[in-house]
Every structure is written in structure tokens, then in C-alpha cells.
PDB file of C-alpha atoms in Angstrom:
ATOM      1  CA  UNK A  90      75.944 300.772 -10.823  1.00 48.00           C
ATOM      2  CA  UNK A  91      73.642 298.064 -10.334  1.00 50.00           C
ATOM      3  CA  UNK A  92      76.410 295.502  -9.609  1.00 54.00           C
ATOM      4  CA  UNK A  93      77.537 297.710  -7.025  1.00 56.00           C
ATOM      5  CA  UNK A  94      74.438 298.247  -5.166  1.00 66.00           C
ATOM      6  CA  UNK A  95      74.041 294.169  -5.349  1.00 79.00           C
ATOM      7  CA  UNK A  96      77.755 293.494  -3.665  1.00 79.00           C
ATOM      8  CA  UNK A  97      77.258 296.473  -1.240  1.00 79.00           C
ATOM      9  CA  UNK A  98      73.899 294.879  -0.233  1.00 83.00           C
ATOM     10  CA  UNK A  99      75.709 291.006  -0.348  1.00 84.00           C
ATOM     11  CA  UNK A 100      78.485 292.664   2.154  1.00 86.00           C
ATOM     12  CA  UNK A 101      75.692 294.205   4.463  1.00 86.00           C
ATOM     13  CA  UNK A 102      73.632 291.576   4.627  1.00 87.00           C
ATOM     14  CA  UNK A 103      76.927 289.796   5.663  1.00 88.00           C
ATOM     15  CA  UNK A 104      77.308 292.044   8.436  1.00 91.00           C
ATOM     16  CA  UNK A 105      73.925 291.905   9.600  1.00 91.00           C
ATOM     17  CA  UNK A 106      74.124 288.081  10.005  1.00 91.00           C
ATOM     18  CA  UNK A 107      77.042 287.775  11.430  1.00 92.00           C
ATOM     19  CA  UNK A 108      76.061 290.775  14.445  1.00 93.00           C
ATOM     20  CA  UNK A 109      73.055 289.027  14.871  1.00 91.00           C
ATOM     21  CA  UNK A 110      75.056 285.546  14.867  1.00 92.00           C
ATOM     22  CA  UNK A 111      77.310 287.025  17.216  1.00 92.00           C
ATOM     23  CA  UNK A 112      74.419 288.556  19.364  1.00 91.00           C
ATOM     24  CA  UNK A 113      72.944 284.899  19.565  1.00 88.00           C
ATOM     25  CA  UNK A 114      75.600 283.397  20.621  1.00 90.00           C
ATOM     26  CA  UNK A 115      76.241 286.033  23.596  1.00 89.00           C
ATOM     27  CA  UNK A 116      72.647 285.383  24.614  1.00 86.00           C
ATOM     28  CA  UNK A 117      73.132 281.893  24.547  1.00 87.00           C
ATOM     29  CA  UNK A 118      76.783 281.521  26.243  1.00 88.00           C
ATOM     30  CA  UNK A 119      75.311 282.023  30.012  1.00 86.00           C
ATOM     31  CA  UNK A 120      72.756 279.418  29.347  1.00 85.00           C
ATOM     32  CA  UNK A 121      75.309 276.817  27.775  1.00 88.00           C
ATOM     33  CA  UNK A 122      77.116 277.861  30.599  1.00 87.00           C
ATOM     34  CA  UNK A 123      74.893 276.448  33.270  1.00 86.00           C
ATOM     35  CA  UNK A 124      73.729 273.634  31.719  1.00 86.00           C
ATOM     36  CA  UNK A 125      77.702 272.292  31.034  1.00 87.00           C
ATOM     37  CA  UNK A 126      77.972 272.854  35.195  1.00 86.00           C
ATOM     38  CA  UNK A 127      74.809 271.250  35.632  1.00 83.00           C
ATOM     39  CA  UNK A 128      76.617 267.673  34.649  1.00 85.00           C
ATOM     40  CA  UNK A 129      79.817 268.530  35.589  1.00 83.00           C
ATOM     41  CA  UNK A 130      81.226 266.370  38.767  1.00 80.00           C
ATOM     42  CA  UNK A 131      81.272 268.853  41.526  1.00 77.00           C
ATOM     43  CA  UNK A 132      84.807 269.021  41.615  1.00 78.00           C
ATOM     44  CA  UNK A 133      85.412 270.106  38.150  1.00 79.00           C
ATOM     45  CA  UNK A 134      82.598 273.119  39.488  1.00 77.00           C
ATOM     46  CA  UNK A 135      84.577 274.380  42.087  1.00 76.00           C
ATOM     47  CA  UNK A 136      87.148 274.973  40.620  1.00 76.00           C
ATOM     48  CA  UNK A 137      86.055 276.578  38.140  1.00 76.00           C
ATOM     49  CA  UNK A 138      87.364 274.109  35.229  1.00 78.00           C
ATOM     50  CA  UNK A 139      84.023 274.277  33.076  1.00 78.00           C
ATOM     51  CA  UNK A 140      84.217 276.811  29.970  1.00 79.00           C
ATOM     52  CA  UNK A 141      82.121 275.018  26.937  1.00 78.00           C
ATOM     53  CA  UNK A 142      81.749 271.174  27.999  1.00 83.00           C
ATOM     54  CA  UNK A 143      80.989 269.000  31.097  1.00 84.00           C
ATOM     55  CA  UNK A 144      83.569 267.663  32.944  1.00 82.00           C
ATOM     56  CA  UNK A 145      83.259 264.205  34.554  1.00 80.00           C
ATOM     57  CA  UNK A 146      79.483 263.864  33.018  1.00 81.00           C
ATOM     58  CA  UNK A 147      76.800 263.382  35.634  1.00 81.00           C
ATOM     59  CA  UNK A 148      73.493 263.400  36.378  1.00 82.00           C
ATOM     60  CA  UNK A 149      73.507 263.258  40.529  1.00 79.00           C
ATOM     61  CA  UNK A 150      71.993 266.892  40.614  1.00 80.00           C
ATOM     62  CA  UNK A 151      68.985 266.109  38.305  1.00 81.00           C
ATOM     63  CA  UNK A 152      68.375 263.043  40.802  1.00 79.00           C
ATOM     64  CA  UNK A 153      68.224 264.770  43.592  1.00 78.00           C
ATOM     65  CA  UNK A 154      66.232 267.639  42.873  1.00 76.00           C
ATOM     66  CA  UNK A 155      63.517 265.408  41.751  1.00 76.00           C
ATOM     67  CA  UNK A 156      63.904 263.864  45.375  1.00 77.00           C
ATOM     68  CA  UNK A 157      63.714 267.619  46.955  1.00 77.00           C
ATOM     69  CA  UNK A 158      60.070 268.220  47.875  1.00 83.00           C
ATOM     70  CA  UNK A 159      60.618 271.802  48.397  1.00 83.00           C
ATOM     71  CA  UNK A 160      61.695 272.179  44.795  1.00 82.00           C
ATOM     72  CA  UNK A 161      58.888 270.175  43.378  1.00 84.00           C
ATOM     73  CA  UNK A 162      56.240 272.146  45.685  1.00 87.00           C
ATOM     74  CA  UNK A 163      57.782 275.450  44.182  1.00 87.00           C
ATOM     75  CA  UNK A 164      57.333 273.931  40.649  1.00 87.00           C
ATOM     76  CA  UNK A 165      53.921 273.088  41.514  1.00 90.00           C
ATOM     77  CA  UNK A 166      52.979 276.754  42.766  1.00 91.00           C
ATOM     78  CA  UNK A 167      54.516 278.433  39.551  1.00 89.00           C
ATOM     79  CA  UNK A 168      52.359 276.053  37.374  1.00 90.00           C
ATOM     80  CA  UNK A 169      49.318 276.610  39.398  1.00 91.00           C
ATOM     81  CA  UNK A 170      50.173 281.133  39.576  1.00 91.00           C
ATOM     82  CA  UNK A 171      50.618 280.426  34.928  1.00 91.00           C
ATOM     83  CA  UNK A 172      47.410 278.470  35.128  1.00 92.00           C
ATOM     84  CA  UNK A 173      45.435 280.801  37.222  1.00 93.00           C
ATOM     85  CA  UNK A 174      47.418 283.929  36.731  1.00 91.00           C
ATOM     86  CA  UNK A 175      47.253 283.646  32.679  1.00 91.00           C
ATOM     87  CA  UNK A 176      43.639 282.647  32.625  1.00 93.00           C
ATOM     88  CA  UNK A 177      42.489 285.699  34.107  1.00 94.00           C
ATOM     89  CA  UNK A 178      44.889 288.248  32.517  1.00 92.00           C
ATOM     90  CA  UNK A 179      43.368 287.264  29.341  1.00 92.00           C
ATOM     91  CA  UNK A 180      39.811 287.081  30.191  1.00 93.00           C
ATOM     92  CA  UNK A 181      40.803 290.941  31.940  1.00 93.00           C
ATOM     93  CA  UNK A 182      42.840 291.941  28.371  1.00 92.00           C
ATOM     94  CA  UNK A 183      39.746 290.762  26.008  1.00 92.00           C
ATOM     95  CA  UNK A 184      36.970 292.209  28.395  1.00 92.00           C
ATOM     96  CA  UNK A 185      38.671 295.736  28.665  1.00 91.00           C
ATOM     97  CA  UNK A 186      40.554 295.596  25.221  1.00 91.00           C
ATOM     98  CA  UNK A 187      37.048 295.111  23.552  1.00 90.00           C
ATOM     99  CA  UNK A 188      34.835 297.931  24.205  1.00 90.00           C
ATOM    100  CA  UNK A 189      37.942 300.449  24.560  1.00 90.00           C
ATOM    101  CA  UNK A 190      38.317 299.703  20.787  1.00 88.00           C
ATOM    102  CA  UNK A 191      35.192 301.148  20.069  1.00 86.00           C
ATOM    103  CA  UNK A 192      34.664 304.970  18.639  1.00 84.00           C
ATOM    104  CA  UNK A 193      33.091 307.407  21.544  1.00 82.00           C
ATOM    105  CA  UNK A 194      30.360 307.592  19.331  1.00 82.00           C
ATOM    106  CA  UNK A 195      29.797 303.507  20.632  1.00 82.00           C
ATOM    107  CA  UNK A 196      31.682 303.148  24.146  1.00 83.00           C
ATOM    108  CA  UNK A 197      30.779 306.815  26.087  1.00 84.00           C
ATOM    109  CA  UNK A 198      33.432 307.787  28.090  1.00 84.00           C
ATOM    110  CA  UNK A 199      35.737 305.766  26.332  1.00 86.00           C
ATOM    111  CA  UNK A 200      38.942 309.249  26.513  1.00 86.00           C
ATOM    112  CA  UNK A 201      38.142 308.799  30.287  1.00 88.00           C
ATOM    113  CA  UNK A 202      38.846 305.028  30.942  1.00 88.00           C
ATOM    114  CA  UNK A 203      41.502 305.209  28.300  1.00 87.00           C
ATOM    115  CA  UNK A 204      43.207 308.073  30.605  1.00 88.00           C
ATOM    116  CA  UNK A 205      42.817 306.419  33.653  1.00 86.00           C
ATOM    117  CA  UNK A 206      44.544 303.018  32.547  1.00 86.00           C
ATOM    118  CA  UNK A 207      47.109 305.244  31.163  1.00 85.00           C
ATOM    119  CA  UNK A 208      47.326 307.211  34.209  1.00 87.00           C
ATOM    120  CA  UNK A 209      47.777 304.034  36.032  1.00 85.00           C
ATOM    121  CA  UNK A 210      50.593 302.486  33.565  1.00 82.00           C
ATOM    122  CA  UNK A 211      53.031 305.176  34.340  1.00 82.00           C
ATOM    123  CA  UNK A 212      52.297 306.238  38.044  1.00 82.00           C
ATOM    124  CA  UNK A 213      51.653 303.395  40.072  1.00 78.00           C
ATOM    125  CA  UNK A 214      50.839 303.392  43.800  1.00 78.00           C
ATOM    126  CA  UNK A 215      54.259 301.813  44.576  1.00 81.00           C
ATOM    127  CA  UNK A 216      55.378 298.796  46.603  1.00 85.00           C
ATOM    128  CA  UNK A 217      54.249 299.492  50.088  1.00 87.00           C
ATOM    129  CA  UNK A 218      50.256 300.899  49.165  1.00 87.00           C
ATOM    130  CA  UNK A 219      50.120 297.326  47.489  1.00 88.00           C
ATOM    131  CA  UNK A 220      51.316 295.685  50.036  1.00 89.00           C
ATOM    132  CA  UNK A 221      48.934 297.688  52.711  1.00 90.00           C
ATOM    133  CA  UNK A 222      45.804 296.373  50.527  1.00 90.00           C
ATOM    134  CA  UNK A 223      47.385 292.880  49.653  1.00 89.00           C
ATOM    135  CA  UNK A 224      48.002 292.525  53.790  1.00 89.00           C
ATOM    136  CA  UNK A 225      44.317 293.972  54.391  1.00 90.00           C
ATOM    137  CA  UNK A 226      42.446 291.772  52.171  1.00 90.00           C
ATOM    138  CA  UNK A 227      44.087 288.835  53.956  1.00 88.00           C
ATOM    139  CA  UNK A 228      45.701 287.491  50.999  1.00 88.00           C
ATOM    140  CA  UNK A 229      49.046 286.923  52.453  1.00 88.00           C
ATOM    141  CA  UNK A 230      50.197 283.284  51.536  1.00 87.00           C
ATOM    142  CA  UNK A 231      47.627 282.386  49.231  1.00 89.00           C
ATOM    143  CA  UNK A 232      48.274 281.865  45.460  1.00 89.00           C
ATOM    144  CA  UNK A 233      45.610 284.920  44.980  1.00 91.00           C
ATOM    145  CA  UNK A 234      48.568 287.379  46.247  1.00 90.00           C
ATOM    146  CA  UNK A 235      50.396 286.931  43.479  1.00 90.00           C
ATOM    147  CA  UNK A 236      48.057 287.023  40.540  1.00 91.00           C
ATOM    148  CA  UNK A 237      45.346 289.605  41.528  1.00 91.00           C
ATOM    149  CA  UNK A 238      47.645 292.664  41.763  1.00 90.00           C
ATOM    150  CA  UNK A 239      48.995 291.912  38.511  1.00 88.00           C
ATOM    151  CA  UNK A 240      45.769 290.990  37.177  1.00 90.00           C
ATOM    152  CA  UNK A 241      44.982 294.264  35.038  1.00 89.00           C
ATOM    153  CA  UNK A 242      48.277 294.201  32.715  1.00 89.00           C
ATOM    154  CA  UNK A 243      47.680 297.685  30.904  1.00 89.00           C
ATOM    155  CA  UNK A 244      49.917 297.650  28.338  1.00 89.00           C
ATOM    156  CA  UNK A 245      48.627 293.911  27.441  1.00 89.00           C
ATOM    157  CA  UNK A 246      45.577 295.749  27.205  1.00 91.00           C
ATOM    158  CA  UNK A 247      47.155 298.965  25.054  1.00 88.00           C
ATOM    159  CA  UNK A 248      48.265 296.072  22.239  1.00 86.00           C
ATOM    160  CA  UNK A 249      45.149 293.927  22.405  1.00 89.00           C
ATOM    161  CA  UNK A 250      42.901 296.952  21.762  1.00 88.00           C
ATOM    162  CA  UNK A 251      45.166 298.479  19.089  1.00 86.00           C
ATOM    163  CA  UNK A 252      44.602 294.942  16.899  1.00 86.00           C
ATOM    164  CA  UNK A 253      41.042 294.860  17.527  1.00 87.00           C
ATOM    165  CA  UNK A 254      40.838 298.721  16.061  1.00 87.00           C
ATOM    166  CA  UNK A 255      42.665 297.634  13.276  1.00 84.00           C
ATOM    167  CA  UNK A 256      40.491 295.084  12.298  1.00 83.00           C
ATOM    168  CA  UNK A 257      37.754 296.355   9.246  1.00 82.00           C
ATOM    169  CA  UNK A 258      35.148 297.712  10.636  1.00 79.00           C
ATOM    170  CA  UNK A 259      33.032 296.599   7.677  1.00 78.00           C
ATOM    171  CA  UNK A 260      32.818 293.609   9.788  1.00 79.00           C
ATOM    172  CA  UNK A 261      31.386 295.084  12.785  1.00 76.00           C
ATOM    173  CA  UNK A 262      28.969 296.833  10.628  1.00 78.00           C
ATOM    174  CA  UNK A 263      27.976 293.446   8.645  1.00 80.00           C
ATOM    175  CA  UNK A 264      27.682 291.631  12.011  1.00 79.00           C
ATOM    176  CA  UNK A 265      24.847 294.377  13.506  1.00 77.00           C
ATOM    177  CA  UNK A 266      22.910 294.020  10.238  1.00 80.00           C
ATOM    178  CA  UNK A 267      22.949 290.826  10.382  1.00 79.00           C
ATOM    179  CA  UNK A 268      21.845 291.238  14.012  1.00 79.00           C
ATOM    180  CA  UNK A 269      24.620 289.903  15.810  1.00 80.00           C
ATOM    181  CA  UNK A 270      25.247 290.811  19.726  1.00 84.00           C
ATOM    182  CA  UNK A 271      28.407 292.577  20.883  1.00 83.00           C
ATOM    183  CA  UNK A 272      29.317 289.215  22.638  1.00 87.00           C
ATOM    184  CA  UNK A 273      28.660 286.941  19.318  1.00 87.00           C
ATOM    185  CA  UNK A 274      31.127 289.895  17.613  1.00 86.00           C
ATOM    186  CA  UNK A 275      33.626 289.238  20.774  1.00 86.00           C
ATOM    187  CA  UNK A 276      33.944 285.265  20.455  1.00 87.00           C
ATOM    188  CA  UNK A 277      32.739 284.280  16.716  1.00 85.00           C
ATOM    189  CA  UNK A 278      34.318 287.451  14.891  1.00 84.00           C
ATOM    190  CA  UNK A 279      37.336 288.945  16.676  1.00 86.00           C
ATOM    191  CA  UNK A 280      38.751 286.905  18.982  1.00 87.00           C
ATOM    192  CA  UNK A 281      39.416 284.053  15.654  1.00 86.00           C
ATOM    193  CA  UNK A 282      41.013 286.972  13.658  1.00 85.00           C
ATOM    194  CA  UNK A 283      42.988 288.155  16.632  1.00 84.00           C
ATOM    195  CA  UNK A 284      45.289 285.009  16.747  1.00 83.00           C
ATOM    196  CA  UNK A 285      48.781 286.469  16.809  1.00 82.00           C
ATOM    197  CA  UNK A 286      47.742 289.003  18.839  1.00 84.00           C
ATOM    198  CA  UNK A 287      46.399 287.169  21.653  1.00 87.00           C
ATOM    199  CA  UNK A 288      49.124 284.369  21.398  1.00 84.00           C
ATOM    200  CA  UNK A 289      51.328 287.603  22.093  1.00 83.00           C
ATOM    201  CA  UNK A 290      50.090 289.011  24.752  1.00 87.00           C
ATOM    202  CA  UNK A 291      49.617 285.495  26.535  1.00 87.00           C
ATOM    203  CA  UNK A 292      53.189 284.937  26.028  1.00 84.00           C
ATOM    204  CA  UNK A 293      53.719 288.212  27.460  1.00 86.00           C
ATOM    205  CA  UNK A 294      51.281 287.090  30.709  1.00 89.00           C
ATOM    206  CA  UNK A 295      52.680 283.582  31.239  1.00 87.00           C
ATOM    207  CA  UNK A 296      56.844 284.988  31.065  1.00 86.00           C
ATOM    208  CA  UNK A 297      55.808 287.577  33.279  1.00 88.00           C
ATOM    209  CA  UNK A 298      54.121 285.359  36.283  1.00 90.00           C
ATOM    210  CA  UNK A 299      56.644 282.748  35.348  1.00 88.00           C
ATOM    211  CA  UNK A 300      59.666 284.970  36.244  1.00 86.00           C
ATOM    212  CA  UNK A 301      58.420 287.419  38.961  1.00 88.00           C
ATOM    213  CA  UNK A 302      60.191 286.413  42.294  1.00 85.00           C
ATOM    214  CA  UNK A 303      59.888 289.700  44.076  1.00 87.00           C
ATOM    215  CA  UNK A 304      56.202 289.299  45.246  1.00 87.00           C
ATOM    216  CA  UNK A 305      56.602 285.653  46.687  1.00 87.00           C
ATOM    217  CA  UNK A 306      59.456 287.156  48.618  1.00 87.00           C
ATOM    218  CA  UNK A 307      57.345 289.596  50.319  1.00 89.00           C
ATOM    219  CA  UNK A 308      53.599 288.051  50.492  1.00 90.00           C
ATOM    220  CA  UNK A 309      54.446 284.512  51.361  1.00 88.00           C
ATOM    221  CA  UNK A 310      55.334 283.919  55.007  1.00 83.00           C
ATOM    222  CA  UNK A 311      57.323 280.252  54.487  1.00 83.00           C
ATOM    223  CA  UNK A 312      59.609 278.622  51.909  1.00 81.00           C
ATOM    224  CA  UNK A 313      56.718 275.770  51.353  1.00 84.00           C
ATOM    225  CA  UNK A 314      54.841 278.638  49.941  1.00 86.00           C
ATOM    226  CA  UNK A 315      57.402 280.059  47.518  1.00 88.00           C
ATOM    227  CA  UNK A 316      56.973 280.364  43.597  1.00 88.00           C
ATOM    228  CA  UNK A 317      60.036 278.551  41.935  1.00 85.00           C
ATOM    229  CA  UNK A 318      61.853 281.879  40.850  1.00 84.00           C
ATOM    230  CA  UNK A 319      61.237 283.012  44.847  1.00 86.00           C
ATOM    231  CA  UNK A 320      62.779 279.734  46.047  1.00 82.00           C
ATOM    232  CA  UNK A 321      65.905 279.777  43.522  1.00 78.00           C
ATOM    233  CA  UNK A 322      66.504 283.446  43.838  1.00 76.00           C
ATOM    234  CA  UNK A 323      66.890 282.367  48.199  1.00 75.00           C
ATOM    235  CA  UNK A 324      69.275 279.815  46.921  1.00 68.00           C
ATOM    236  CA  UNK A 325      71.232 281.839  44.915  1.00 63.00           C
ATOM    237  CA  UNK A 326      71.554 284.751  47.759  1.00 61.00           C
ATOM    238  CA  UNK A 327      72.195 282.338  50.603  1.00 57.00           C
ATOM    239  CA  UNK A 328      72.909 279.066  49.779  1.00 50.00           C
ATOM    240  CA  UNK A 329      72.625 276.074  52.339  1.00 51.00           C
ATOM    241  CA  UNK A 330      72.646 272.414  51.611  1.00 51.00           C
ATOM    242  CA  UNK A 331      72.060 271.608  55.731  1.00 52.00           C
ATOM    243  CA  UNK A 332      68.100 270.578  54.864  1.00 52.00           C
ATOM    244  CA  UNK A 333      69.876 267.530  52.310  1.00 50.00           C
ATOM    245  CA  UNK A 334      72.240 266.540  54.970  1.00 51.00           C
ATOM    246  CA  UNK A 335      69.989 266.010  57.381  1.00 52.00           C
ATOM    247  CA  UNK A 336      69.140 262.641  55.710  1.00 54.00           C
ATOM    248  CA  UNK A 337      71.365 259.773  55.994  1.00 55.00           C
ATOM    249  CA  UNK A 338      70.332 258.081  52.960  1.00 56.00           C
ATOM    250  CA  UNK A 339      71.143 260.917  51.116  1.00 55.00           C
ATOM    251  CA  UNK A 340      75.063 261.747  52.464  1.00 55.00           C
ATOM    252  CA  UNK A 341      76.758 259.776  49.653  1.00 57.00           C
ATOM    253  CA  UNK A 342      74.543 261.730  46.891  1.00 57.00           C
ATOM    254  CA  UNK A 343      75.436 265.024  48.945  1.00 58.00           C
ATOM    255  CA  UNK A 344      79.085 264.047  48.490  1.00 59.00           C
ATOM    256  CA  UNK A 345      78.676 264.303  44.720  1.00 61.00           C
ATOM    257  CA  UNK A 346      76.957 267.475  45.031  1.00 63.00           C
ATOM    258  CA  UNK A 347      77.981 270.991  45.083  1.00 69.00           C
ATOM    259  CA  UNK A 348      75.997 274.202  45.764  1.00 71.00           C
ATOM    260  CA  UNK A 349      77.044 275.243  42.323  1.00 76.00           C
ATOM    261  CA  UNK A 350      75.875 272.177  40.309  1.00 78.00           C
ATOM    262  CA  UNK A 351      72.999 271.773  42.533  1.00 77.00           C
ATOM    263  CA  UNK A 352      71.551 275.693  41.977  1.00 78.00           C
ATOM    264  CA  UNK A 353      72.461 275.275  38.032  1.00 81.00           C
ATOM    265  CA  UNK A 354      70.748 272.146  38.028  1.00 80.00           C
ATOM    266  CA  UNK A 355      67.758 273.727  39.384  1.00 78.00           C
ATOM    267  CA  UNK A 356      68.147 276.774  37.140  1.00 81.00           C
ATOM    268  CA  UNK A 357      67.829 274.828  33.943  1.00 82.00           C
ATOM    269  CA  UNK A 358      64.781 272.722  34.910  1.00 80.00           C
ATOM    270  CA  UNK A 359      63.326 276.424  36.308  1.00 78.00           C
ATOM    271  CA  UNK A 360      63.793 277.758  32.290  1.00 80.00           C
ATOM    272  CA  UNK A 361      62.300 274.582  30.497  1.00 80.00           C
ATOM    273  CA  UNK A 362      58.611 274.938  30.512  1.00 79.00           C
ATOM    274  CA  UNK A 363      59.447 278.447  28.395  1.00 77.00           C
ATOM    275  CA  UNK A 364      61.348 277.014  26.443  1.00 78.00           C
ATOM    276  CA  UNK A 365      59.229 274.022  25.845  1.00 78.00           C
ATOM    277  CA  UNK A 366      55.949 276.628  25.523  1.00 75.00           C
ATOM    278  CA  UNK A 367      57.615 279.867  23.126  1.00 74.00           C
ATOM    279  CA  UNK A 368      58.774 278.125  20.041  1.00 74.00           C
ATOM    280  CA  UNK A 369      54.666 277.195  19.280  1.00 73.00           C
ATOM    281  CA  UNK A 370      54.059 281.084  19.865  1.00 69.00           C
ATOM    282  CA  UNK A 371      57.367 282.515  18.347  1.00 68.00           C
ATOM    283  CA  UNK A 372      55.027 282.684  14.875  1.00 67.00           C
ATOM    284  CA  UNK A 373      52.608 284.425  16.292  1.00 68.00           C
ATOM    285  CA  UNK A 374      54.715 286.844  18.264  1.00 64.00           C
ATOM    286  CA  UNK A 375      56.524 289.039  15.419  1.00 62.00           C
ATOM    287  CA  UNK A 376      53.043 289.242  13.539  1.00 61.00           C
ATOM    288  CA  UNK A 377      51.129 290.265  16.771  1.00 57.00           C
ATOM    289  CA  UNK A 378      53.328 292.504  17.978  1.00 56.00           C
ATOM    290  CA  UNK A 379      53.654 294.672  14.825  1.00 55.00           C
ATOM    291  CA  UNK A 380      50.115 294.681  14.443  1.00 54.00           C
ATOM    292  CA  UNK A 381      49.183 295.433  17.731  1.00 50.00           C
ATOM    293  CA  UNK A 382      51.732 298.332  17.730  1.00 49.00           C
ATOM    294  CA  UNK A 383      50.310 300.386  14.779  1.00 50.00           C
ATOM    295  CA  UNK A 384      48.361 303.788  15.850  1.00 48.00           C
ATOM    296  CA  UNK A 385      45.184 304.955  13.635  1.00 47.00           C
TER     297      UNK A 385
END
């Protein structure tokens, strides 16, 4: 009996492995996929001829993208909308995630704000109310347009607050007897044991700014202004190579070039700051995430 339980649970733990081997590898086809057309010879590109490999190896696409100003100045924006949009997500999460972990008995009120951030989570105002107040508070083509409406992420806030609650609250009890303030509690006590959780929802914060395209479309008035995703998502719907040609010096590059290697080029370097950035918080993630999703 127990031999058979042992090879049943060898053969499923077989089967589990190789779905989730399989699953990997269908996640990571479409990436491969680019990055083989990103050094392929544009030839080999357009006609279609790349399945796992480059064809013709080159790296004439990489070189001129890092001659393309437009492309750097996009880069530039995203960093600075991570930088500035991350920094004040968490310094929103903490400050609200805090005192909404409290009982009533500490934080009056607390049902009501919980209710309202709910409320807000699941019945937003919708695209054109935002961009009415956006337009009003003459944000339009500033960096501020697209990290103050996004700057209260509730459910950031929902998994924060949930870790801080299930921290002991011997130690919150310890730290008033000792005399200590709510904000010596917030920085010296919590925030240190809330690691995992914090590197979580930052990850969360800095994939989500780093991604969103759809509110650089419609809040920034010229391409110069564009987050990255904004300017490659414009390449990939209409794609025009006249701004390269108009430079002499750069007509024998061009003739190297397709649109195809050129966008997939420009796709790849778009993905590697995440890639450089979530393997440091991948061992956070799992922990904070479980954590942060258990109810009392």
C-alpha cells in the first residue's frame, strides 16, 4: 500500500513538472521568438525564415536604436515615471496601509475608510472623469499625468495592510510600554519585518508604471513626450521608418534594417530592466504574497 502511494506520487509529481515545464516553455517561446528576429539579417525577417535561431547574426538594430533619440528619450521618461511613480505609491501604501491595520478601538472610523477604498477598487469613475480632472489640473504632458492618478493603488494597499495585521500584536503592545510613537512603530518595528511584503507590492508598482501605455497615449500631446511602452505600442500599430531615412549617414544602416527587426529590437531592450530588477525580488514575492493574502 505504501509502495503504491510512493509510485502514484513519483508519477504525479512527474506530471506536475513536466505541465509546468511545458507551461514555461510556452511563456517563454514569444520572447525567444523576438529576440532570434532581433539579430536576424532583415531578409531572413521578412520572410518569415526565423523559428528558434538567428539567421545571418547581426547586431545593426541594437546600433541604431542606441543612435535613435526618440527611443532613448522614451527610455528616459519610463525610468524617471518607476523612479517617481514607485516612490510615491509606496510612501501612499505604508501611510494608508498603517493605521487601516489598526482595531476601531485604535483608528475611529477605520469600517468607513476601509469601505470607501473598497468602494473605489471596484467602481471607478472611468476613463473620461479622469481625464476631465487630469486636463483641468493642467497636467497634460507632464510626467505628473501619469503617476498621480495611479498614485493610490488600493489593492497594494488591501495586501500591505493584511501583513501588517498579521504581525503579533504583542509587539505593538511592548513598543507603547516601552513608550514608543506610532511613527518609531512604523519605521523601526514594522516596516523591517514587512520585507517580502513590501518587496511585493513594489514589484507590483514598478511592472505596473513600467507597462502602462494607455495613459501616455491620451495625456501626452507629442511623441518626445511618450513613455517607452506608449512609443513602441505607436510603432507596432503604424510603423514608419521615414524619420531614419531622412539622414544620409544613416541610408546604408537603414538598408540592413527592417521594421520587423527594428520593433523586436526595441521590444527586447523595452523588457530588460524587469528582467534585470525581478529575479532580486522573486524571493520575496511568493512569501509576501501569501502572507499578505491571509484574512483574520
Amino acid at each position: 500500500m505504501i509502495r503504491s502511494r510512493t509510485v502514484g506520487s513519483t508519477v504525479s509529481t512527474g506530471v506536475l513538472y513536466t505541465v509546468m515545464a511545458c507551461i514555461a516553455l510556452l511563456s517563454l517561446a514569444p520572447i525567444w521568438y523576438t529576440v532570434a528576429v532581433s539579430f536576424s539579417d532583415k531578409a531572413a525577417a521578412s520572410a518569415g525564415r526565423i523559428t528558434f535561431w538567428p539567421i545571418d547574426f547581426t547586431i545593426i538594430s541594437y546600433k541604431t536604436i542606441l543612435g535613435d533619440p526618440t527611443f532613448l528619450g522614451a527610455f528616459w521618461i519610463s525610468i524617471k515615471r518607476v523612479l517617481f511613480g514607485g516612490a510615491i505609491n509606496f510612501a501612499v501604501t505604508v501611510l494608508m496601509a498603517y493605521p487601516l491595520s489598526k482595531e476601531n478601538r485604535e483608528f475611529r472610523f477605520r469600517s468607513v475608510y476601509m469601505w470607501f477604498l473598497v468602494f473605489t477598487m471596484l467602481f471607478s469613475g472611468g476613463t473620461i472623469p479622469l481625464y476631465i480632472v487630469v486636463k483641468e489640473l493642467g497636467l497634460f504632458n507632464s510626467i505628473w499625468s501619469l503617476v498621480l492618478p495611479t498614485a493610490v493603488p488600493v489593492f497594494n494597499v488591501l495586501l500591505l495592510l493584511n501583513f501588517f495585521r498579521s504581525i503579533p500584536k504583542e509587539l505593538g503592545e511592548a513598543g507603547e510600554i516601552d513608550g514608543a510613537g506610532p511613527w518609531y512603530m512604523l519605521v523601526k518595528v514594522f516596516l523591517p519585518l514587512s520585507m517580502p511584503a513590501i518587496a511585493t507590492v513594489t514589484l507590483f508598482s514598478v511592472v505596473s508604471h513600467w507597462n502602462a501605455f494607455f495613459d501616455g497615449m491620451i495625456y501626452m500631446r507629442s511623441v518626445d513626450k511618450y513613455p517607452l511602452q506608449t512609443y513602441i505600442q505607436q510603432l507596432v500599430v503604424q510603423v514608419n521608418m521615414q524619420d531614419l531615412t531622412g539622414d544620409p549617414n544613416k541610408l546604408e544602416m537603414i538598408s540592413k534594417l527592417s521594421n520587423k527587426t527594428l520593433n523586436a529590437s526595441k521590444i527586447v531592450i523595452s523588457m530588460l530592466p524587469i528582467l534585470v530588477v525581478y529575479p532580486f525580488l522573486q524571493k520575496y514575492f511568493i512569501h509576501g504574497i501569501m502572507l499578505g493574502s491571509v484574512k483574520e
